PDB file of C-alpha atoms in Angstrom:
ATOM      1  CA  ASP D 938     -19.275 -15.016  -1.374  1.00 62.00           C
ATOM      2  CA  THR D 939     -18.582 -11.282  -0.959  1.00 66.00           C
ATOM      3  CA  GLU D 940     -20.803 -10.033  -3.702  1.00 90.00           C
ATOM      4  CA  VAL D 941     -23.909  -7.886  -3.728  1.00 96.00           C
ATOM      5  CA  THR D 942     -26.282  -8.390  -6.538  1.00 96.00           C
ATOM      6  CA  GLN D 943     -28.707  -5.967  -8.119  1.00 97.00           C
ATOM      7  CA  THR D 944     -31.423  -6.543 -10.589  1.00 97.00           C
ATOM      8  CA  PRO D 945     -32.348  -5.355 -13.005  1.00 97.00           C
ATOM      9  CA  LYS D 946     -29.176  -3.697 -14.366  1.00 96.00           C
ATOM     10  CA  HIS D 947     -31.335  -1.031 -16.257  1.00 97.00           C
ATOM     11  CA  LEU D 948     -34.931  -0.236 -16.192  1.00 96.00           C
ATOM     12  CA  VAL D 949     -36.946   2.582 -18.169  1.00 96.00           C
ATOM     13  CA  MET D 950     -40.527   3.277 -16.697  1.00 93.00           C
ATOM     14  CA  GLY D 951     -43.521   5.714 -17.231  1.00 90.00           C
ATOM     15  CA  MET D 952     -44.820   7.749 -14.441  1.00 89.00           C
ATOM     16  CA  THR D 953     -47.487   5.692 -13.933  1.00 89.00           C
ATOM     17  CA  ASN D 954     -45.775   2.158 -14.056  1.00 90.00           C
ATOM     18  CA  LYS D 955     -44.961  -0.052 -10.909  1.00 95.00           C
ATOM     19  CA  LYS D 956     -41.705  -1.686 -10.598  1.00 96.00           C
ATOM     20  CA  SER D 957     -39.500  -3.108  -8.338  1.00 97.00           C
ATOM     21  CA  LEU D 958     -35.350  -3.174  -7.695  1.00 98.00           C
ATOM     22  CA  LYS D 959     -33.915  -6.370  -6.192  1.00 98.00           C
ATOM     23  CA  CYS D 960     -30.760  -6.744  -4.170  1.00 98.00           C
ATOM     24  CA  GLU D 961     -29.188  -9.757  -2.655  1.00 97.00           C
ATOM     25  CA  GLN D 962     -26.269 -10.651  -0.479  1.00 97.00           C
ATOM     26  CA  HIS D 963     -24.922 -13.912   1.038  1.00 91.00           C
ATOM     27  CA  MET D 964     -22.613 -12.697   3.133  1.00 93.00           C
ATOM     28  CA  GLY D 965     -24.738 -12.643   6.295  1.00 92.00           C
ATOM     29  CA  HIS D 966     -24.470  -8.920   6.784  1.00 94.00           C
ATOM     30  CA  ARG D 967     -27.503  -8.050   8.870  1.00 93.00           C
ATOM     31  CA  ALA D 968     -27.656  -4.483   7.593  1.00 93.00           C
ATOM     32  CA  MET D 969     -28.733  -3.535   4.081  1.00 95.00           C
ATOM     33  CA  TYR D 970     -29.024  -0.013   2.522  1.00 96.00           C
ATOM     34  CA  TRP D 971     -30.596   1.853  -0.459  1.00 98.00           C
ATOM     35  CA  TYR D 972     -28.824   4.906  -1.943  1.00 97.00           C
ATOM     36  CA  LYS D 973     -29.681   7.210  -4.822  1.00 97.00           C
ATOM     37  CA  GLN D 974     -26.763   8.268  -7.201  1.00 97.00           C
ATOM     38  CA  LYS D 975     -27.399  11.405  -9.505  1.00 96.00           C
ATOM     39  CA  ALA D 976     -24.639  11.777 -12.250  1.00 93.00           C
ATOM     40  CA  LYS D 977     -21.312  13.344 -10.781  1.00 89.00           C
ATOM     41  CA  LYS D 978     -22.554  13.234  -7.484  1.00 94.00           C
ATOM     42  CA  PRO D 979     -21.929  11.161  -4.581  1.00 95.00           C
ATOM     43  CA  PRO D 980     -24.687   8.554  -3.331  1.00 96.00           C
ATOM     44  CA  GLU D 981     -27.389   9.805  -0.987  1.00 95.00           C
ATOM     45  CA  LEU D 982     -28.575   7.621   1.607  1.00 95.00           C
ATOM     46  CA  MET D 983     -32.178   6.930   1.435  1.00 97.00           C
ATOM     47  CA  PHE D 984     -33.010   3.870   3.704  1.00 96.00           C
ATOM     48  CA  VAL D 985     -31.248   1.477   6.352  1.00 94.00           C
ATOM     49  CA  TYR D 986     -32.596  -1.927   7.230  1.00 95.00           C
ATOM     50  CA  SER D 987     -31.102  -3.659  10.642  1.00 92.00           C
ATOM     51  CA  TYR D 988     -31.961  -7.103  11.271  1.00 93.00           C
ATOM     52  CA  GLU D 989     -34.696  -6.773   8.723  1.00 94.00           C
ATOM     53  CA  LYS D 990     -36.272  -4.033  10.414  1.00 95.00           C
ATOM     54  CA  LEU D 991     -36.365  -0.193   8.720  1.00 95.00           C
ATOM     55  CA  SER D 992     -34.424   1.637  10.982  1.00 92.00           C
ATOM     56  CA  ILE D 993     -33.572   4.725   8.881  1.00 91.00           C
ATOM     57  CA  ASN D 994     -35.710   6.651   6.481  1.00 93.00           C
ATOM     58  CA  GLU D 995     -33.965   9.798   5.117  1.00 92.00           C
ATOM     59  CA  SER D 996     -37.059  11.666   4.319  1.00 92.00           C
ATOM     60  CA  VAL D 997     -37.782   9.779   1.197  1.00 96.00           C
ATOM     61  CA  PRO D 998     -41.139  10.271  -0.774  1.00 95.00           C
ATOM     62  CA  SER D 999     -43.538   7.678  -0.381  1.00 95.00           C
ATOM     63  CA  ARG D1000     -43.594   6.936  -3.998  1.00 96.00           C
ATOM     64  CA  PHE D1001     -40.400   4.649  -3.001  1.00 97.00           C
ATOM     65  CA  SER D1002     -41.411   1.834  -0.682  1.00 97.00           C
ATOM     66  CA  PRO D1003     -38.521  -0.557   0.857  1.00 98.00           C
ATOM     67  CA  GLU D1004     -39.045  -4.009   1.800  1.00 97.00           C
ATOM     68  CA  CYS D1005     -36.781  -6.371   3.554  1.00 97.00           C
ATOM     69  CA  PRO D1006     -38.223  -9.860   3.106  1.00 95.00           C
ATOM     70  CA  ASN D1007     -35.518 -11.823   4.924  1.00 93.00           C
ATOM     71  CA  SER D1008     -31.838 -11.225   5.759  1.00 90.00           C
ATOM     72  CA  SER D1009     -30.532 -11.482   2.157  1.00 95.00           C
ATOM     73  CA  LEU D1010     -32.840  -9.861   0.284  1.00 97.00           C
ATOM     74  CA  LEU D1011     -33.700  -6.029  -0.005  1.00 98.00           C
ATOM     75  CA  ASN D1012     -36.328  -4.705  -2.452  1.00 98.00           C
ATOM     76  CA  LEU D1013     -37.171  -1.096  -3.314  1.00 98.00           C
ATOM     77  CA  HIS D1014     -40.910  -0.738  -4.811  1.00 98.00           C
ATOM     78  CA  LEU D1015     -41.459   2.126  -7.330  1.00 96.00           C
ATOM     79  CA  HIS D1016     -44.753   3.605  -8.087  1.00 95.00           C
ATOM     80  CA  ALA D1017     -45.588   7.149  -9.806  1.00 93.00           C
ATOM     81  CA  LEU D1018     -42.054   7.955  -9.952  1.00 94.00           C
ATOM     82  CA  GLN D1019     -41.249  11.425 -11.348  1.00 95.00           C
ATOM     83  CA  PRO D1020     -38.389  12.067 -14.194  1.00 95.00           C
ATOM     84  CA  GLU D1021     -36.210  13.643 -11.378  1.00 96.00           C
ATOM     85  CA  ASP D1022     -36.244  10.292  -9.944  1.00 97.00           C
ATOM     86  CA  SER D1023     -34.031   8.959 -12.835  1.00 97.00           C
ATOM     87  CA  ALA D1024     -30.892   7.927 -11.075  1.00 97.00           C
ATOM     88  CA  LEU D1025     -28.144   5.187 -10.353  1.00 97.00           C
ATOM     89  CA  TYR D1026     -30.114   3.288  -7.256  1.00 98.00           C
ATOM     90  CA  LEU D1027     -27.330   1.369  -5.441  1.00 97.00           C
ATOM     91  CA  CYS D1028     -27.741  -1.360  -2.637  1.00 97.00           C
ATOM     92  CA  ALA D1029     -25.108  -1.815  -0.021  1.00 96.00           C
ATOM     93  CA  SER D1030     -24.651  -4.384   2.803  1.00 95.00           C
ATOM     94  CA  SER D1031     -22.555  -4.411   6.253  1.00 93.00           C
ATOM     95  CA  PRO D1032     -21.926  -6.194   9.228  1.00 91.00           C
ATOM     96  CA  PRO D1033     -23.812  -4.432  12.164  1.00 80.00           C
ATOM     97  CA  GLY D1034     -21.824  -1.539  13.907  1.00 78.00           C
ATOM     98  CA  PRO D1035     -20.750   1.984  13.241  1.00 74.00           C
ATOM     99  CA  THR D1036     -17.102   0.798  12.088  1.00 82.00           C
ATOM    100  CA  ALA D1037     -18.195  -1.615   9.577  1.00 85.00           C
ATOM    101  CA  SER D1038     -17.244  -1.292   5.887  1.00 89.00           C
ATOM    102  CA  GLN D1039     -20.242  -1.429   3.203  1.00 92.00           C
ATOM    103  CA  TYR D1040     -20.159  -3.442   0.331  1.00 94.00           C
ATOM    104  CA  PHE D1041     -22.049  -2.049  -2.864  1.00 95.00           C
ATOM    105  CA  GLY D1042     -23.842  -3.894  -5.583  1.00 96.00           C
ATOM    106  CA  PRO D1043     -23.214  -2.401  -9.164  1.00 95.00           C
ATOM    107  CA  GLY D1044     -26.652  -0.576  -9.110  1.00 97.00           C
ATOM    108  CA  THR D1045     -29.625  -0.033 -11.275  1.00 97.00           C
ATOM    109  CA  ARG D1046     -29.756   2.560 -13.584  1.00 97.00           C
ATOM    110  CA  LEU D1047     -33.173   3.825 -13.476  1.00 97.00           C
ATOM    111  CA  LEU D1048     -34.873   6.141 -16.282  1.00 97.00           C
ATOM    112  CA  VAL D1049     -38.331   7.606 -15.736  1.00 96.00           C
ATOM    113  CA  LEU D1050     -40.080   8.868 -18.839  1.00 94.00           C
TER     114      LEU D1050
ATOM    115  CA  ALA V 706     -22.909  16.615  12.301  1.00 67.00           C
ATOM    116  CA  GLN V 707     -19.694  15.223  10.883  1.00 71.00           C
ATOM    117  CA  SER V 708     -18.719  15.617   7.323  1.00 88.00           C
ATOM    118  CA  VAL V 709     -15.927  15.377   4.730  1.00 92.00           C
ATOM    119  CA  THR V 710     -14.502  17.914   2.265  1.00 94.00           C
ATOM    120  CA  GLN V 711     -12.873  16.882  -0.921  1.00 97.00           C
ATOM    121  CA  LEU V 712     -10.455  19.603  -1.948  1.00 95.00           C
ATOM    122  CA  ASP V 713     -10.052  18.707  -5.511  1.00 96.00           C
ATOM    123  CA  SER V 714     -12.943  17.971  -7.927  1.00 96.00           C
ATOM    124  CA  GLN V 715     -10.538  16.805 -10.557  1.00 97.00           C
ATOM    125  CA  VAL V 716      -7.075  15.533 -10.777  1.00 98.00           C
ATOM    126  CA  PRO V 717      -5.779  14.686 -14.021  1.00 97.00           C
ATOM    127  CA  VAL V 718      -2.244  12.790 -14.029  1.00 97.00           C
ATOM    128  CA  PHE V 719       0.098  11.103 -16.266  1.00 97.00           C
ATOM    129  CA  GLU V 720       0.404   7.356 -15.952  1.00 97.00           C
ATOM    130  CA  GLU V 721       3.269   5.961 -13.201  1.00 97.00           C
ATOM    131  CA  ALA V 722       3.309   9.540 -11.565  1.00 98.00           C
ATOM    132  CA  PRO V 723       2.291   9.686  -8.071  1.00 98.00           C
ATOM    133  CA  VAL V 724      -1.235  11.237  -6.915  1.00 98.00           C
ATOM    134  CA  GLU V 725      -2.705  12.527  -3.668  1.00 98.00           C
ATOM    135  CA  LEU V 726      -6.372  13.176  -2.902  1.00 98.00           C
ATOM    136  CA  ARG V 727      -7.325  15.516  -0.327  1.00 98.00           C
ATOM    137  CA  CYS V 728      -9.821  14.994   1.902  1.00 96.00           C
ATOM    138  CA  ASN V 729     -10.623  17.247   5.236  1.00 95.00           C
ATOM    139  CA  TYR V 730     -13.070  16.008   7.720  1.00 92.00           C
ATOM    140  CA  SER V 731     -14.852  17.824  10.646  1.00 87.00           C
ATOM    141  CA  SER V 732     -15.419  16.135  13.795  1.00 71.00           C
ATOM    142  CA  SER V 733     -15.137  16.731  17.495  1.00 62.00           C
ATOM    143  CA  VAL V 734     -15.511  13.079  18.287  1.00 67.00           C
ATOM    144  CA  SER V 735     -14.101   9.955  17.250  1.00 70.00           C
ATOM    145  CA  VAL V 736     -14.130   9.693  13.353  1.00 80.00           C
ATOM    146  CA  TYR V 737     -14.563   6.331  11.068  1.00 89.00           C
ATOM    147  CA  LEU V 738     -12.858   7.321   7.846  1.00 93.00           C
ATOM    148  CA  PHE V 739     -13.193   5.479   4.421  1.00 95.00           C
ATOM    149  CA  TRP V 740     -12.063   5.761   0.982  1.00 97.00           C
ATOM    150  CA  TYR V 741     -14.065   4.400  -2.057  1.00 97.00           C
ATOM    151  CA  VAL V 742     -13.430   4.267  -5.712  1.00 97.00           C
ATOM    152  CA  GLN V 743     -16.406   3.974  -8.238  1.00 97.00           C
ATOM    153  CA  TYR V 744     -15.264   2.767 -11.609  1.00 95.00           C
ATOM    154  CA  PRO V 745     -17.143   3.965 -14.879  1.00 90.00           C
ATOM    155  CA  ASN V 746     -20.370   2.315 -14.776  1.00 86.00           C
ATOM    156  CA  GLN V 747     -20.102   0.565 -11.590  1.00 90.00           C
ATOM    157  CA  GLY V 748     -20.967   0.351  -7.843  1.00 92.00           C
ATOM    158  CA  LEU V 749     -18.271   1.609  -5.047  1.00 95.00           C
ATOM    159  CA  GLN V 750     -15.643  -0.359  -4.056  1.00 95.00           C
ATOM    160  CA  LEU V 751     -13.941   0.295  -0.611  1.00 95.00           C
ATOM    161  CA  LEU V 752     -10.091   1.183  -1.139  1.00 97.00           C
ATOM    162  CA  LEU V 753      -9.141   1.480   2.714  1.00 96.00           C
ATOM    163  CA  LYS V 754     -10.440   2.862   6.286  1.00 94.00           C
ATOM    164  CA  TYR V 755      -9.220   4.269   9.537  1.00 93.00           C
ATOM    165  CA  LEU V 756     -10.881   3.350  12.520  1.00 89.00           C
ATOM    166  CA  SER V 757      -8.055   3.741  15.331  1.00 86.00           C
ATOM    167  CA  GLY V 758      -4.587   2.868  15.744  1.00 86.00           C
ATOM    168  CA  SER V 759      -1.796   3.537  13.193  1.00 88.00           C
ATOM    169  CA  THR V 760      -2.249   6.472  11.355  1.00 90.00           C
ATOM    170  CA  LEU V 761      -0.962   5.162   7.964  1.00 96.00           C
ATOM    171  CA  VAL V 762      -3.546   2.808   6.465  1.00 96.00           C
ATOM    172  CA  LYS V 763      -2.799   0.608   3.407  1.00 96.00           C
ATOM    173  CA  GLY V 764      -5.351  -0.566   1.024  1.00 96.00           C
ATOM    174  CA  ILE V 765      -5.789  -2.285  -2.005  1.00 95.00           C
ATOM    175  CA  ASN V 766      -4.258  -1.894  -5.356  1.00 94.00           C
ATOM    176  CA  GLY V 767      -1.451   0.148  -3.944  1.00 96.00           C
ATOM    177  CA  PHE V 768      -3.268   3.012  -2.299  1.00 97.00           C
ATOM    178  CA  GLU V 769      -2.536   4.111   1.130  1.00 97.00           C
ATOM    179  CA  ALA V 770      -3.951   7.117   3.339  1.00 98.00           C
ATOM    180  CA  GLU V 771      -2.674   9.150   6.277  1.00 96.00           C
ATOM    181  CA  PHE V 772      -4.641   9.997   9.249  1.00 94.00           C
ATOM    182  CA  ASN V 773      -3.779  13.295  10.609  1.00 93.00           C
ATOM    183  CA  LYS V 774      -5.960  14.490  13.547  1.00 90.00           C
ATOM    184  CA  SER V 775      -3.823  17.802  14.071  1.00 91.00           C
ATOM    185  CA  GLN V 776      -4.743  18.948  10.555  1.00 92.00           C
ATOM    186  CA  THR V 777      -8.173  16.776  10.275  1.00 92.00           C
ATOM    187  CA  SER V 778      -7.040  15.129   7.123  1.00 94.00           C
ATOM    188  CA  PHE V 779      -7.208  12.108   5.435  1.00 96.00           C
ATOM    189  CA  HIS V 780      -5.371  12.222   2.412  1.00 98.00           C
ATOM    190  CA  LEU V 781      -5.111   9.152  -0.090  1.00 98.00           C
ATOM    191  CA  ARG V 782      -1.993   8.820  -2.221  1.00 98.00           C
ATOM    192  CA  LYS V 783      -0.577   6.101  -4.671  1.00 98.00           C
ATOM    193  CA  PRO V 784       3.022   6.421  -5.403  1.00 97.00           C
ATOM    194  CA  SER V 785       2.514   5.104  -9.173  1.00 97.00           C
ATOM    195  CA  VAL V 786      -0.805   5.192 -10.887  1.00 97.00           C
ATOM    196  CA  HIS V 787      -2.064   3.249 -13.987  1.00 97.00           C
ATOM    197  CA  ILE V 788      -4.728   3.737 -16.659  1.00 97.00           C
ATOM    198  CA  SER V 789      -6.824   1.439 -14.652  1.00 96.00           C
ATOM    199  CA  ASP V 790      -7.024   3.994 -11.831  1.00 97.00           C
ATOM    200  CA  THR V 791      -9.102   6.285 -13.988  1.00 97.00           C
ATOM    201  CA  ALA V 792     -12.094   6.523 -11.511  1.00 97.00           C
ATOM    202  CA  GLU V 793     -14.134   8.677  -9.164  1.00 97.00           C
ATOM    203  CA  TYR V 794     -13.163   8.723  -5.599  1.00 98.00           C
ATOM    204  CA  PHE V 795     -14.912   9.238  -2.458  1.00 97.00           C
ATOM    205  CA  CYS V 796     -13.815  10.006   0.936  1.00 96.00           C
ATOM    206  CA  ALA V 797     -16.594   9.272   3.726  1.00 94.00           C
ATOM    207  CA  VAL V 798     -16.974   9.432   7.194  1.00 90.00           C
ATOM    208  CA  THR V 799     -19.498   7.282   9.104  1.00 83.00           C
ATOM    209  CA  VAL V 800     -21.566   7.733  12.158  1.00 70.00           C
ATOM    210  CA  ASP V 801     -23.494   4.654  13.403  1.00 64.00           C
ATOM    211  CA  TYR V 802     -25.137   3.139  10.189  1.00 67.00           C
ATOM    212  CA  LYS V 803     -24.658   6.410   7.924  1.00 84.00           C
ATOM    213  CA  LEU V 804     -22.047   7.045   5.555  1.00 88.00           C
ATOM    214  CA  SER V 805     -21.425  10.684   4.473  1.00 89.00           C
ATOM    215  CA  PHE V 806     -19.730  11.171   1.268  1.00 94.00           C
ATOM    216  CA  GLY V 807     -17.741  13.971  -0.050  1.00 95.00           C
ATOM    217  CA  ALA V 808     -18.253  15.446  -3.222  1.00 96.00           C
ATOM    218  CA  GLY V 809     -15.763  13.283  -4.903  1.00 97.00           C
ATOM    219  CA  THR V 810     -12.783  13.496  -6.734  1.00 98.00           C
ATOM    220  CA  THR V 811     -12.592  12.262 -10.650  1.00 97.00           C
ATOM    221  CA  VAL V 812      -9.105  10.916 -11.369  1.00 98.00           C
ATOM    222  CA  THR V 813      -8.045  10.825 -15.058  1.00 97.00           C
ATOM    223  CA  VAL V 814      -4.877   9.007 -15.814  1.00 97.00           C
ATOM    224  CA  ARG V 815      -3.583   9.883 -19.430  1.00 96.00           C
ATOM    225  CA  ALA V 816      -0.469   7.702 -20.885  1.00 94.00           C
TER     226      ALA V 816
END
């Protein structure tokens, strides 16, 4: 299984809502990532988990809260988002190491009203 | 910091014609270079990567890239494109766990 799955595919939320994005992989990868991608732009790294521990936070606002319950799952909890947070949120995973290829999920397209 | 620059923002090309997407990198240390493709409304898929060794790297779907240290380039090529190659292409460089992407090149293949 070389697939990274993400749910939901689409999400519409108000600025006062709380929602969560989910990412799952069964490739045994011990590094997992969250990216944000605006239209016509490259993905921007948000968080990196390595062996279920948060290793990189790219100065992301606290309204985004990541969680890694186990080695296969990665969540992104959303609260009090702003309209400018509307974007495609991509999850990726990889084996550990600087040369490892990252495998991306299809993304969750988020619209904040 | 290491970075990549994609020299073309848009590349229109006719079906069955060759295509080259240009990518330059900046680094004074060892580099690990990648090309990813993003089809419309999808996530990113790895086309190929250069870590070390042979400078000509072959990837999926008939793509190849050549690592040129003297010109600090990693250009992507395909000898004959299909309509299905219409997509966004990203060059990327990695340091530790961080992937740094170029701005992307939009390839539009016309019949």
